Structure formats: C-alpha cells, structure tokens
Amino acid sequence: MTTRRAADNSKALDAFITAKAEIDTILDRLKALSDDHFETHPDEIHWGHVGTLQHYAGLLRQITDSALKEGEHAA
C-alpha cells in the first residue's frame, strides 16, 4: 500500500494570506473614501461625479458577482 504524503501548501497559503491582506487594505481605503463622500462637497457635485461613481459601482459589481457567484457568474 502506498502512503500519500500531504502536499506542502505553505507557499500557497502565504500567497493567499498576502492577497487577502491586500484586498482588506483596498476595501478599508475605499470605505474611508466613501465615508468622505469621495472627497466631494454636496454643492460641487455634478453629472461627472455621478458617472464616475456609476463606473466604480460597475467595476465593484463585476468583482462581487464573480466572488459571490451572482449575475453572469450565477450557477
């Protein structure tokens, strides 16, 4: 009988933790920017700001659809 050794996944685990930490940092920065209304004052908002935020929302939706298996990624 052959005994199969468990694969050493420590490098993959380290890379996973590094990528997760990067995502957490990005999310924290985006949350802070959102809390600051994307550095805009209500009296200065124009349609360009709306378009920019809609663009950001679309990009984030692509990520969440993929990660959560929703939208075009739904099973």
Short mmCIF file of C-alpha atoms in Angstrom, two decimals:
data_model
loop_
_atom_site.label_atom_id
_atom_site.label_comp_id
_atom_site.label_asym_id
_atom_site.label_seq_id
_atom_site.Cartn_x
_atom_site.Cartn_y
_atom_site.Cartn_z
CA MET A 1 0.00 0.00 0.00
CA THR A 2 1.29 3.40 -0.91
CA THR A 3 1.07 6.18 1.63
CA ARG A 4 0.36 9.53 0.10
CA ARG A 5 2.04 12.48 1.78
CA ALA A 6 0.07 15.62 2.23
CA ALA A 7 1.24 18.28 -0.18
CA ASP A 8 3.10 21.20 1.36
CA ASN A 9 0.84 24.12 0.66
CA SER A 10 2.62 26.64 2.88
CA LYS A 11 3.69 28.78 -0.10
CA ALA A 12 0.16 28.83 -1.46
CA LEU A 13 -1.19 29.66 1.98
CA ASP A 14 1.31 32.52 2.37
CA ALA A 15 0.35 33.88 -1.07
CA PHE A 16 -3.35 33.58 -0.20
CA ILE A 17 -2.87 35.49 3.07
CA THR A 18 -0.88 38.18 1.26
CA ALA A 19 -3.59 38.60 -1.40
CA LYS A 20 -6.31 38.69 1.26
CA ALA A 21 -4.42 41.36 3.20
CA GLU A 22 -4.13 43.43 0.01
CA ILE A 23 -7.88 43.12 -0.59
CA ASP A 24 -8.61 44.10 3.03
CA THR A 25 -6.41 47.19 2.66
CA ILE A 26 -8.11 48.18 -0.59
CA LEU A 27 -11.56 47.73 0.97
CA ASP A 28 -10.58 49.81 4.01
CA ARG A 29 -9.32 52.61 1.76
CA LEU A 30 -12.47 52.51 -0.39
CA LYS A 31 -14.67 52.58 2.71
CA ALA A 32 -12.82 55.61 4.06
CA LEU A 33 -13.12 57.37 0.69
CA SER A 34 -16.84 56.57 0.55
CA ASP A 35 -17.33 57.81 4.12
CA ASP A 36 -15.77 61.09 2.94
CA HIS A 37 -18.24 61.21 0.00
CA PHE A 38 -15.38 60.53 -2.41
CA GLU A 39 -13.83 63.85 -1.45
CA THR A 40 -16.70 65.89 -2.88
CA HIS A 41 -18.83 68.58 -1.32
CA PRO A 42 -22.59 68.34 -1.93
CA ASP A 43 -22.64 71.83 -3.51
CA GLU A 44 -19.96 70.80 -6.02
CA ILE A 45 -21.47 67.53 -7.27
CA HIS A 46 -22.18 67.37 -11.00
CA TRP A 47 -23.03 64.65 -13.51
CA GLY A 48 -19.35 63.83 -13.96
CA HIS A 49 -19.24 62.70 -10.33
CA VAL A 50 -22.33 60.57 -10.90
CA GLY A 51 -20.74 58.92 -13.93
CA THR A 52 -17.54 58.23 -12.04
CA LEU A 53 -19.39 56.60 -9.14
CA GLN A 54 -21.52 54.55 -11.54
CA HIS A 55 -18.32 53.37 -13.21
CA TYR A 56 -16.82 52.41 -9.84
CA ALA A 57 -20.05 50.60 -8.90
CA GLY A 58 -19.96 48.64 -12.16
CA LEU A 59 -16.38 47.53 -11.56
CA LEU A 60 -17.17 46.52 -7.99
CA ARG A 61 -20.28 44.67 -9.20
CA GLN A 62 -18.08 42.62 -11.54
CA ILE A 63 -15.95 41.62 -8.57
CA THR A 64 -18.84 40.82 -6.27
CA ASP A 65 -20.72 38.91 -8.99
CA SER A 66 -17.63 36.76 -9.53
CA ALA A 67 -16.84 36.28 -5.84
CA LEU A 68 -20.45 35.63 -4.81
CA LYS A 69 -21.44 33.73 -7.97
CA GLU A 70 -24.16 36.21 -8.85
CA GLY A 71 -25.12 38.00 -12.06
CA GLU A 72 -23.44 36.44 -15.10
CA HIS A 73 -21.48 34.17 -12.75
CA ALA A 74 -24.60 32.64 -11.20
CA ALA A 75 -24.83 28.88 -11.48
#
